[in-house]
mmCIF file of C-alpha atoms in Angstrom:
data_model
loop_
_atom_site.group_PDB
_atom_site.id
_atom_site.type_symbol
_atom_site.label_atom_id
_atom_site.label_comp_id
_atom_site.label_asym_id
_atom_site.label_seq_id
_atom_site.Cartn_x
_atom_site.Cartn_y
_atom_site.Cartn_z
ATOM 1 C CA MET A 1 5.838 19.409 9.770
ATOM 2 C CA HIS A 2 5.015 20.606 6.307
ATOM 3 C CA ASP A 3 1.751 19.233 4.557
ATOM 4 C CA GLY A 4 0.791 16.664 6.752
ATOM 5 C CA VAL A 5 4.336 15.305 6.637
ATOM 6 C CA PRO A 6 6.306 15.266 9.646
ATOM 7 C CA ASP A 7 9.705 16.186 8.494
ATOM 8 C CA SER A 8 11.635 13.757 10.572
ATOM 9 C CA VAL A 9 11.024 10.822 11.961
ATOM 10 C CA SER A 10 12.667 9.251 14.579
ATOM 11 C CA PRO A 11 14.358 5.089 14.232
ATOM 12 C CA LYS A 12 13.065 4.830 17.519
ATOM 13 C CA ALA A 13 9.771 4.160 19.142
ATOM 14 C CA GLU A 14 9.183 5.702 22.992
ATOM 15 C CA LEU A 15 7.254 3.897 25.017
ATOM 16 C CA ALA A 16 4.645 5.645 25.621
ATOM 17 C CA PRO A 17 4.326 7.913 29.207
ATOM 18 C CA ARG A 18 3.132 5.440 32.372
ATOM 19 C CA TRP A 19 0.381 8.113 33.067
ATOM 20 C CA LEU A 20 -1.618 7.501 30.248
ATOM 21 C CA GLU A 21 -2.589 4.079 31.153
ATOM 22 C CA GLU A 22 -4.957 6.422 33.880
ATOM 23 C CA ILE A 23 -7.933 6.572 31.761
ATOM 24 C CA THR A 24 -9.556 8.478 34.209
ATOM 25 C CA ASP A 25 -7.048 11.300 34.739
ATOM 26 C CA PRO A 26 -8.064 14.600 33.002
ATOM 27 C CA LYS A 27 -4.639 14.538 32.101
ATOM 28 C CA THR A 28 -5.082 11.604 29.934
ATOM 29 C CA ALA A 29 -8.213 12.942 28.275
ATOM 30 C CA SER A 30 -6.156 16.017 26.874
ATOM 31 C CA TRP A 31 -3.405 14.143 25.466
ATOM 32 C CA VAL A 32 -5.664 11.953 23.459
ATOM 33 C CA ALA A 33 -7.956 14.902 22.851
ATOM 34 C CA GLN A 34 -4.525 16.930 21.856
ATOM 35 C CA HIS A 35 -3.585 13.812 19.493
ATOM 36 C CA ASN A 36 -7.185 12.928 17.401
ATOM 37 C CA GLU A 37 -6.629 16.569 17.002
ATOM 38 C CA SER A 38 -3.459 16.293 15.244
ATOM 39 C CA THR A 39 -4.917 12.871 13.187
ATOM 40 C CA ARG A 40 -7.807 14.756 12.181
ATOM 41 C CA GLN A 41 -5.453 17.488 11.001
ATOM 42 C CA LEU A 42 -3.321 14.404 9.044
ATOM 43 C CA LEU A 43 -6.159 12.660 7.193
ATOM 44 C CA GLY A 44 -8.066 15.391 6.176
ATOM 45 C CA SER A 45 -5.641 17.611 4.541
ATOM 46 C CA PRO A 46 -5.796 17.673 1.332
ATOM 47 C CA SER A 47 -2.324 16.522 -0.033
ATOM 48 C CA LEU A 48 -2.837 13.483 1.943
ATOM 49 C CA ASN A 49 -6.263 12.394 -0.089
ATOM 50 C CA THR A 50 -3.703 13.007 -3.178
ATOM 51 C CA LEU A 51 -1.297 10.356 -2.462
ATOM 52 C CA VAL A 52 -4.015 8.335 -1.073
ATOM 53 C CA SER A 53 -6.081 8.707 -4.514
ATOM 54 C CA GLU A 54 -2.250 8.295 -7.078
ATOM 55 C CA ILE A 55 -1.324 5.225 -4.939
ATOM 56 C CA ARG A 56 -5.396 3.972 -5.433
ATOM 57 C CA ASP A 57 -4.659 4.590 -8.691
ATOM 58 C CA LEU A 58 -1.092 2.944 -9.425
ATOM 59 C CA LEU A 59 -1.758 -0.369 -7.605
ATOM 60 C CA ASP A 60 -5.696 -0.637 -9.695
ATOM 61 C CA ASN A 61 -4.116 -0.470 -12.742
ATOM 62 C CA PRO A 62 -4.134 -2.818 -15.036
ATOM 63 C CA ASP A 63 -0.672 -2.791 -16.608
ATOM 64 C CA ARG A 64 1.286 -2.977 -13.943
ATOM 65 C CA MET A 65 3.827 -5.463 -13.490
ATOM 66 C CA PRO A 66 2.513 -8.989 -11.630
ATOM 67 C CA VAL A 67 5.247 -9.471 -9.389
ATOM 68 C CA VAL A 68 5.344 -13.762 -9.154
ATOM 69 C CA THR A 69 7.014 -16.748 -7.582
ATOM 70 C CA ASP A 70 7.818 -20.001 -9.016
ATOM 71 C CA HIS A 71 6.917 -23.146 -7.924
ATOM 72 C CA HIS A 72 7.608 -26.668 -8.912
ATOM 73 C CA GLY A 73 8.173 -24.867 -12.427
ATOM 74 C CA MET A 74 4.664 -22.578 -11.957
ATOM 75 C CA LEU A 75 4.633 -19.361 -11.627
ATOM 76 C CA TYR A 76 2.275 -18.192 -9.026
ATOM 77 C CA ASN A 77 0.460 -14.532 -8.544
ATOM 78 C CA LEU A 78 -1.443 -13.248 -5.708
ATOM 79 C CA TRP A 79 -2.800 -10.460 -7.494
ATOM 80 C CA THR A 80 -4.871 -6.715 -6.650
ATOM 81 C CA ASP A 81 -7.022 -4.255 -8.350
ATOM 82 C CA ALA A 82 -10.647 -2.561 -8.193
ATOM 83 C CA ALA A 83 -12.455 -5.689 -8.431
ATOM 84 C CA HIS A 84 -9.773 -8.087 -6.227
ATOM 85 C CA PRO A 85 -9.716 -5.944 -4.154
ATOM 86 C CA ARG A 86 -8.751 -9.208 -1.729
ATOM 87 C CA GLY A 87 -6.467 -10.641 -4.665
ATOM 88 C CA LEU A 88 -7.216 -12.868 -6.729
ATOM 89 C CA TRP A 89 -4.132 -16.364 -6.773
ATOM 90 C CA ARG A 90 -2.909 -17.502 -10.905
ATOM 91 C CA ARG A 91 -0.412 -19.135 -12.005
ATOM 92 C CA THR A 92 1.609 -19.406 -15.571
ATOM 93 C CA THR A 93 3.681 -21.294 -16.915
ATOM 94 C CA TRP A 94 7.105 -19.474 -17.633
ATOM 95 C CA GLU A 95 6.750 -19.133 -21.192
ATOM 96 C CA SER A 96 3.466 -18.209 -21.458
ATOM 97 C CA TYR A 97 4.602 -14.746 -18.791
ATOM 98 C CA VAL A 98 7.212 -13.592 -20.514
ATOM 99 C CA GLN A 99 5.455 -13.738 -23.494
ATOM 100 C CA GLY A 100 3.624 -10.960 -22.351
ATOM 101 C CA ALA A 101 7.088 -9.191 -20.489
ATOM 102 C CA PRO A 102 6.788 -5.181 -21.605
ATOM 103 C CA GLY A 103 10.148 -4.799 -22.969
ATOM 104 C CA ARG A 104 9.970 -7.504 -26.060
ATOM 105 C CA SER A 105 11.202 -5.421 -28.407
ATOM 106 C CA ASP A 106 8.002 -6.125 -31.184
ATOM 107 C CA ARG A 107 5.183 -4.166 -28.896
ATOM 108 C CA THR A 108 2.705 -6.199 -29.301
ATOM 109 C CA PRO A 109 3.442 -9.368 -27.297
ATOM 110 C CA PRO A 110 1.044 -11.412 -26.907
ATOM 111 C CA ALA A 111 -0.600 -11.337 -23.021
ATOM 112 C CA THR A 112 0.218 -13.961 -20.603
ATOM 113 C CA GLN A 113 -2.666 -16.181 -20.492
ATOM 114 C CA TRP A 114 -2.796 -16.503 -16.267
ATOM 115 C CA GLU A 115 -5.613 -20.174 -15.461
#
């Protein structure tokens, strides 16, 4: 383990031992305490906090390209950001969407008009 991130992840999930079902067994309590501590160390890791912050910044960036779905000639998007953490359903036309395309050479495209 390095910086709270495992070196390898097993592709097969292993079933928990049957003795873990005995919630009053001291062996179970010890196992839980050990795993709780390793989880606390991971969650308190500065590298994890940095990663969470970087991911949040990317997801809340208003300049990211929206992922859209075409439905009966309209483009739909579920937009999430800091102001709309649960999401905001939006729709627009193809013509409006491509006007705001980031790959345009004029570098000053009009903004996409969302409804």
